Amino acid sequence: MHSHHSHSGDYVAHGVDPLDEMMKQVERMKFHTYCLTEHIPRIESQYLYPEEIEANRENALVQLQTNFNEFMEHAQRIKSNNEINGATKIIIGTEIESCDTKHIEYAKKMLAKNSDVLKFCVGSVHHINGIPLDFDQENWDKCLESFKDRNLKKMLMSYFESQYKMLTVVQPKVVGHFDLFKLLWPQDLKVDPVTGKCTSDSSGIIVTPMTYLEQWEDVKDLVIRNLKYIDSYGGAIEINTSALRKGLEQPYPNSNISELVKKYCHGRFVLSDDAHGIKQVGVCYKKALYYIQDVLKLDKMYYMVEDSTDGSVRFESLPIKEFADDQFWKLLG
Ligand SMILES: [Zn+2]
Ligand SMILES: [Zn+2]
């Protein structure tokens, strides 16, 4: 089994358990490959989260840099130790949050500067107009309010434009939680079906994370453009189970996006738990297996391999039967 995206309580403020404890769980669950992908530090104070300011009022930005350097050292220790004592292959990467264009450029520099340690990047978008999308409902609402007339269609287009910017600058091997905006999307949000503006008129319809692509062809076009671009450089889309642990019905991305991944990105999917603590290692993977086999009906899954001679990474595929017969599932019980 694999996970291509994880964090720990040692290096991210909202993480739960120490990285070493999480790694014990990874070994117990007999993961084949586990990727450590702490965030590239944010470089502007406007993007600090309340708990980061709380933890270090004076120097929260410097703290992020210190944490990241410590993460890189710690991850290397774990990796070399695992090569001798462990069965799980560890690959070290980083997640980029794409707060804004400046941050995307900074991430690119960090990747180049630390290329001996960081083998790949999970390319995510966490912000729209500088406002975090998945922090809480209030911030999600602020994202929507930052568009004239609370225009949901414009908000989605802006998200996919930021994603495209990040993709073209960084070319991340793994694209993180492709439709993160669905997490806090209100179920009763009524919008004008044509313009996408929020409305309480009788002409308003409820648009959901399952229906927006059918509703708005121009949003769908951006998704397809992005997927074609990811395909062009050989990137993969992660099926990220953190959406399931947060109570959504499907992992990221929803099946509407996933069907487009099959069509435009050769179905290049990898699996991730996006764990922040011990209990989140391999979390909801059984539900993900159902999604992979019965909903999307994929015939293979991909996973990352690091070349032991030159340290480069590539994807290999696993027929779905082998994926479903992995000893991991039996251990889950
Ligand atoms: Zn993320
Ligand atoms: Zn993450």
Short mmCIF file of C-alpha atoms and ligand atoms in Angstrom, two decimals:
data_model
loop_
_atom_site.label_atom_id
_atom_site.label_comp_id
_atom_site.label_asym_id
_atom_site.label_seq_id
_atom_site.Cartn_x
_atom_site.Cartn_y
_atom_site.Cartn_z
CA MET A 1 0.00 0.00 0.00
CA HIS A 2 1.03 3.58 -0.55
CA SER A 3 0.54 7.11 0.65
CA HIS A 4 1.98 10.02 -1.27
CA HIS A 5 1.12 12.83 1.13
CA SER A 6 1.54 13.20 4.90
CA HIS A 7 2.29 15.58 7.78
CA SER A 8 3.00 15.19 11.50
CA GLY A 9 2.52 16.99 14.78
CA ASP A 10 6.25 17.71 14.92
CA TYR A 11 6.18 20.13 12.02
CA VAL A 12 2.67 21.41 11.42
CA ALA A 13 0.68 23.27 14.07
CA HIS A 14 -2.55 21.33 13.54
CA GLY A 15 -0.74 17.96 13.34
CA VAL A 16 -1.43 15.45 16.11
CA ASP A 17 1.36 12.93 16.75
CA PRO A 18 5.16 12.93 16.48
CA LEU A 19 6.54 11.76 13.15
CA ASP A 20 8.44 8.84 14.71
CA GLU A 21 5.23 7.48 16.24
CA MET A 22 3.45 7.77 12.93
CA MET A 23 6.25 5.88 11.23
CA LYS A 24 5.84 2.98 13.66
CA GLN A 25 2.21 2.78 12.59
CA VAL A 26 3.23 2.89 8.91
CA GLU A 27 5.52 -0.09 9.51
CA ARG A 28 2.87 -1.98 11.50
CA MET A 29 0.41 -1.54 8.65
CA LYS A 30 3.03 -2.80 6.20
CA PHE A 31 2.94 0.11 3.81
CA HIS A 32 5.00 -0.52 0.70
CA THR A 33 5.73 3.18 0.14
CA TYR A 34 5.08 6.15 2.39
CA CYS A 35 5.85 9.74 1.37
CA LEU A 36 6.69 12.49 3.85
CA THR A 37 5.54 15.83 2.49
CA GLU A 38 5.60 18.67 5.01
CA HIS A 39 4.54 22.11 3.72
CA ILE A 40 6.97 24.51 2.13
CA PRO A 41 7.08 27.41 4.63
CA ARG A 42 4.70 30.28 4.00
CA ILE A 43 6.66 33.49 3.68
CA GLU A 44 4.14 36.22 4.51
CA SER A 45 2.50 36.86 7.86
CA GLN A 46 -0.95 37.38 6.31
CA TYR A 47 -1.00 33.63 5.59
CA LEU A 48 -0.20 32.51 9.13
CA TYR A 49 -2.87 30.42 10.83
CA PRO A 50 -4.11 31.45 14.32
CA GLU A 51 -2.47 28.44 16.00
CA GLU A 52 0.90 29.35 14.46
CA ILE A 53 0.69 32.90 15.76
CA GLU A 54 -0.40 31.53 19.12
CA ALA A 55 2.59 29.18 19.28
CA ASN A 56 5.13 31.83 18.39
CA ARG A 57 3.82 35.37 18.55
CA GLU A 58 7.14 37.05 17.79
CA ASN A 59 8.57 34.93 15.07
CA ALA A 60 6.00 32.62 13.56
CA LEU A 61 7.40 32.98 10.03
CA VAL A 62 10.94 32.17 11.16
CA GLN A 63 9.53 29.21 13.07
CA LEU A 64 8.05 27.82 9.86
CA GLN A 65 11.50 27.94 8.24
CA THR A 66 13.11 26.26 11.26
CA ASN A 67 10.43 23.57 11.30
CA PHE A 68 10.93 22.83 7.64
CA ASN A 69 14.70 22.51 7.96
CA GLU A 70 14.21 20.19 10.93
CA PHE A 71 11.66 18.21 8.96
CA MET A 72 14.12 17.67 6.10
CA GLU A 73 16.81 16.43 8.48
CA HIS A 74 14.43 14.23 10.42
CA ALA A 75 12.91 12.74 7.26
CA GLN A 76 16.36 11.85 5.99
CA ARG A 77 17.16 10.08 9.26
CA ILE A 78 13.94 8.09 9.02
CA LYS A 79 14.63 7.23 5.42
CA SER A 80 18.17 5.97 5.97
CA ASN A 81 17.11 4.07 9.06
CA ASN A 82 14.30 2.43 7.09
CA GLU A 83 16.68 1.33 4.39
CA ILE A 84 18.38 -0.85 7.00
CA ASN A 85 15.65 -1.70 9.51
CA GLY A 86 12.32 -1.18 7.82
CA ALA A 87 10.22 -2.71 5.09
CA THR A 88 8.49 0.50 3.98
CA LYS A 89 10.11 2.64 1.31
CA ILE A 90 10.20 6.28 2.32
CA ILE A 91 10.18 9.07 -0.25
CA ILE A 92 10.70 12.65 0.90
CA GLY A 93 8.80 15.47 -0.75
CA THR A 94 6.95 18.61 0.16
CA GLU A 95 3.48 20.07 -0.26
CA ILE A 96 3.02 23.49 -1.77
CA GLU A 97 -0.05 25.39 -0.58
CA SER A 98 0.00 28.03 -3.35
CA CYS A 99 -1.07 30.97 -1.17
CA ASP A 100 -0.34 33.30 -4.10
CA THR A 101 1.97 33.73 -7.09
CA LYS A 102 4.90 34.82 -4.95
CA HIS A 103 4.61 31.71 -2.83
CA ILE A 104 4.45 29.48 -5.90
CA GLU A 105 7.67 31.05 -7.20
CA TYR A 106 9.27 30.65 -3.78
CA ALA A 107 8.29 26.97 -3.70
CA LYS A 108 9.97 26.45 -7.04
CA LYS A 109 13.20 27.94 -5.67
CA MET A 110 13.01 25.83 -2.52
CA LEU A 111 12.55 22.68 -4.57
CA ALA A 112 15.58 23.49 -6.70
CA LYS A 113 17.70 24.46 -3.71
CA ASN A 114 16.88 21.29 -1.77
CA SER A 115 16.64 18.89 -4.68
CA ASP A 116 19.04 16.46 -3.01
CA VAL A 117 16.45 15.95 -0.24
CA LEU A 118 13.07 16.80 -1.77
CA LYS A 119 12.38 14.32 -4.53
CA PHE A 120 8.96 15.59 -5.52
CA CYS A 121 6.20 17.97 -4.70
CA VAL A 122 2.49 17.61 -3.94
CA GLY A 123 0.97 20.58 -5.73
CA SER A 124 -2.06 21.90 -3.88
CA VAL A 125 -4.10 25.09 -3.78
CA HIS A 126 -5.27 26.08 -0.30
CA HIS A 127 -6.22 29.72 -0.91
CA ILE A 128 -8.49 31.78 -3.09
CA ASN A 129 -7.79 35.52 -3.12
CA GLY A 130 -5.43 34.92 -0.21
CA ILE A 131 -8.15 33.36 1.97
CA PRO A 132 -7.78 29.75 3.19
CA LEU A 133 -10.38 27.45 1.70
CA ASP A 134 -10.34 24.53 4.11
CA PHE A 135 -9.70 26.16 7.48
CA ASP A 136 -13.27 26.80 8.62
CA GLN A 137 -16.70 27.76 7.30
CA GLU A 138 -16.17 31.44 8.03
CA ASN A 139 -13.11 31.55 5.78
CA TRP A 140 -14.81 29.54 3.04
CA ASP A 141 -17.64 32.09 3.11
CA LYS A 142 -15.10 34.90 2.96
CA CYS A 143 -13.61 33.32 -0.16
CA LEU A 144 -17.01 33.43 -1.81
CA GLU A 145 -17.62 36.99 -0.58
CA SER A 146 -14.36 38.12 -2.14
CA PHE A 147 -16.07 37.77 -5.53
CA LYS A 148 -18.58 40.41 -6.63
CA ASP A 149 -22.16 39.29 -5.83
CA ARG A 150 -20.76 36.15 -4.15
CA ASN A 151 -20.22 34.52 -7.51
CA LEU A 152 -19.61 30.81 -7.03
CA LYS A 153 -18.74 30.18 -10.65
CA LYS A 154 -16.10 32.91 -10.56
CA MET A 155 -14.71 31.48 -7.33
CA LEU A 156 -14.32 28.03 -8.91
CA MET A 157 -12.73 29.51 -12.01
CA SER A 158 -10.30 31.44 -9.86
CA TYR A 159 -9.36 28.24 -8.01
CA PHE A 160 -8.63 26.37 -11.22
CA GLU A 161 -6.67 29.35 -12.59
CA SER A 162 -4.48 29.34 -9.46
CA GLN A 163 -4.07 25.62 -9.84
CA TYR A 164 -2.98 26.08 -13.44
CA LYS A 165 -0.46 28.74 -12.42
CA MET A 166 0.97 26.38 -9.80
CA LEU A 167 1.03 23.48 -12.29
CA THR A 168 2.88 25.42 -14.95
CA VAL A 169 5.48 26.84 -12.53
CA VAL A 170 6.16 23.77 -10.39
CA GLN A 171 4.96 20.79 -12.46
CA PRO A 172 4.21 18.79 -9.32
CA LYS A 173 4.50 15.01 -9.67
CA VAL A 174 1.42 14.63 -7.48
CA VAL A 175 -1.53 17.02 -7.63
CA GLY A 176 -3.04 17.33 -4.15
CA HIS A 177 -6.77 17.24 -3.19
CA PHE A 178 -7.87 18.42 -6.64
CA ASP A 179 -11.26 19.77 -5.50
CA LEU A 180 -10.47 20.99 -1.99
CA PHE A 181 -13.22 23.62 -2.24
CA LYS A 182 -15.84 20.89 -1.82
CA LEU A 183 -14.98 20.38 1.87
CA LEU A 184 -16.93 23.33 3.23
CA TRP A 185 -19.27 23.94 0.30
CA PRO A 186 -22.70 24.70 1.89
CA GLN A 187 -25.36 22.18 0.88
CA ASP A 188 -28.06 24.76 0.40
CA LEU A 189 -26.13 27.29 -1.66
CA LYS A 190 -28.49 28.73 -4.29
CA VAL A 191 -27.05 30.45 -7.31
CA ASP A 192 -28.16 31.89 -10.59
CA PRO A 193 -27.69 28.95 -12.99
CA VAL A 194 -26.14 31.11 -15.71
CA THR A 195 -24.04 33.74 -13.96
CA GLY A 196 -23.17 31.76 -10.81
CA LYS A 197 -24.10 34.66 -8.48
CA CYS A 198 -25.65 33.67 -5.16
CA THR A 199 -29.33 34.43 -5.08
CA SER A 200 -32.43 33.82 -3.01
CA ASP A 201 -34.82 34.33 -5.99
CA SER A 202 -36.99 31.56 -7.31
CA SER A 203 -34.72 31.40 -10.38
CA GLY A 204 -31.85 30.22 -8.15
CA ILE A 205 -30.81 26.58 -8.19
CA ILE A 206 -28.73 24.52 -5.80
CA VAL A 207 -25.36 23.70 -7.34
CA THR A 208 -23.29 21.06 -5.57
CA PRO A 209 -19.75 19.66 -5.81
CA MET A 210 -21.32 16.92 -7.97
CA THR A 211 -23.18 19.18 -10.40
CA TYR A 212 -21.06 22.28 -11.04
CA LEU A 213 -19.16 20.78 -13.98
CA GLU A 214 -22.38 19.96 -15.82
CA GLN A 215 -23.78 23.34 -14.91
CA TRP A 216 -20.85 25.43 -16.12
CA GLU A 217 -19.04 24.34 -19.23
CA ASP A 218 -16.40 27.07 -18.82
CA VAL A 219 -15.40 25.69 -15.41
CA LYS A 220 -15.21 22.21 -16.91
CA ASP A 221 -12.98 23.55 -19.69
CA LEU A 222 -10.49 24.81 -17.10
CA VAL A 223 -10.48 21.43 -15.37
CA ILE A 224 -9.82 19.67 -18.67
CA ARG A 225 -7.07 22.14 -19.57
CA ASN A 226 -5.40 21.51 -16.20
CA LEU A 227 -5.67 17.74 -16.53
CA LYS A 228 -4.24 17.77 -20.04
CA TYR A 229 -1.34 19.82 -18.76
CA ILE A 230 -0.71 17.39 -15.88
CA ASP A 231 -0.78 14.57 -18.39
CA SER A 232 1.74 16.36 -20.63
CA TYR A 233 4.49 16.24 -18.02
CA GLY A 234 3.51 12.88 -16.52
CA GLY A 235 1.99 14.04 -13.22
CA ALA A 236 -0.54 12.03 -11.21
CA ILE A 237 -3.72 12.94 -9.33
CA GLU A 238 -3.98 11.77 -5.75
CA ILE A 239 -7.05 10.08 -4.37
CA ASN A 240 -6.88 11.72 -0.96
CA THR A 241 -8.84 10.06 1.86
CA SER A 242 -8.79 13.08 4.18
CA ALA A 243 -12.15 14.09 2.68
CA LEU A 244 -13.59 10.76 3.89
CA ARG A 245 -12.25 11.17 7.40
CA LYS A 246 -13.81 14.64 7.45
CA GLY A 247 -17.18 13.08 6.65
CA LEU A 248 -17.58 13.60 2.91
CA GLU A 249 -18.99 10.82 0.80
CA GLN A 250 -16.13 10.59 -1.68
CA PRO A 251 -12.41 11.26 -1.32
CA TYR A 252 -10.80 14.12 -3.25
CA PRO A 253 -11.44 14.33 -6.11
CA ASN A 254 -15.15 13.61 -6.55
CA SER A 255 -16.09 11.12 -9.25
CA ASN A 256 -17.09 13.93 -11.67
CA ILE A 257 -13.45 15.08 -11.72
CA SER A 258 -12.10 11.53 -11.53
CA GLU A 259 -13.97 10.57 -14.71
CA LEU A 260 -12.15 13.42 -16.45
CA VAL A 261 -8.84 12.19 -15.01
CA LYS A 262 -9.55 8.83 -16.65
CA LYS A 263 -10.21 10.54 -19.94
CA TYR A 264 -7.56 13.26 -20.03
CA CYS A 265 -4.82 12.08 -17.70
CA HIS A 266 -4.66 8.37 -18.54
CA GLY A 267 -6.28 7.58 -15.17
CA ARG A 268 -2.96 8.22 -13.46
CA PHE A 269 -4.13 8.05 -9.84
CA VAL A 270 -2.04 7.55 -6.71
CA LEU A 271 -3.41 7.06 -3.20
CA SER A 272 -2.77 9.35 -0.20
CA ASP A 273 -3.97 9.50 3.40
CA ASP A 274 -2.78 13.09 4.04
CA ALA A 275 -2.29 11.91 7.63
CA HIS A 276 -1.51 14.37 10.44
CA GLY A 277 -1.45 11.75 13.22
CA ILE A 278 -1.27 8.01 14.00
CA LYS A 279 -4.99 7.36 13.62
CA GLN A 280 -4.97 8.99 10.22
CA VAL A 281 -2.35 6.67 8.74
CA GLY A 282 -4.16 4.67 6.05
CA VAL A 283 -7.42 6.20 7.25
CA CYS A 284 -10.58 5.29 5.31
CA TYR A 285 -8.56 3.23 2.83
CA LYS A 286 -11.30 0.57 2.69
CA LYS A 287 -13.76 3.21 1.55
CA ALA A 288 -11.16 4.39 -0.94
CA LEU A 289 -10.82 0.84 -2.27
CA TYR A 290 -14.56 0.74 -2.84
CA TYR A 291 -14.33 4.09 -4.64
CA ILE A 292 -11.44 2.87 -6.79
CA GLN A 293 -12.91 -0.53 -7.67
CA ASP A 294 -16.66 -0.05 -7.68
CA VAL A 295 -17.27 3.62 -8.36
CA LEU A 296 -14.43 4.56 -10.72
CA LYS A 297 -13.76 0.98 -11.85
CA LEU A 298 -10.07 1.67 -12.33
CA ASP A 299 -8.00 -1.13 -13.81
CA LYS A 300 -4.76 -0.01 -12.20
CA MET A 301 -3.33 2.23 -9.52
CA TYR A 302 -0.01 4.04 -9.70
CA TYR A 303 2.64 4.58 -7.07
CA MET A 304 5.91 6.43 -6.87
CA VAL A 305 9.28 4.73 -7.03
CA GLU A 306 12.61 6.35 -6.22
CA ASP A 307 15.59 5.19 -8.24
CA SER A 308 18.26 4.01 -5.83
CA THR A 309 21.11 5.01 -8.13
CA ASP A 310 20.27 8.58 -9.11
CA GLY A 311 17.46 9.43 -6.67
CA SER A 312 15.01 10.34 -9.43
CA VAL A 313 11.33 9.43 -9.01
CA ARG A 314 8.86 7.88 -11.43
CA PHE A 315 5.47 6.20 -11.35
CA GLU A 316 4.85 2.51 -11.71
CA SER A 317 1.45 0.91 -12.09
CA LEU A 318 -0.12 -1.95 -10.23
CA PRO A 319 -2.98 -4.00 -11.74
CA ILE A 320 -6.07 -3.46 -9.63
CA LYS A 321 -6.21 -7.13 -8.66
CA GLU A 322 -2.77 -6.93 -7.10
CA PHE A 323 -3.69 -3.67 -5.42
CA ALA A 324 -6.84 -5.25 -3.95
CA ASP A 325 -4.96 -8.41 -2.85
CA ASP A 326 -2.29 -6.48 -0.93
CA GLN A 327 -1.62 -7.93 2.54
CA PHE A 328 -2.43 -4.45 3.87
CA TRP A 329 -6.16 -5.07 3.54
CA LYS A 330 -5.99 -8.31 5.55
CA LEU A 331 -4.14 -6.55 8.34
CA LEU A 332 -6.87 -3.91 8.43
CA GLY A 333 -9.31 -6.70 9.31
ZN ZN B 1 -3.13 20.28 1.53
ZN ZN B 2 -1.44 18.11 3.22
#
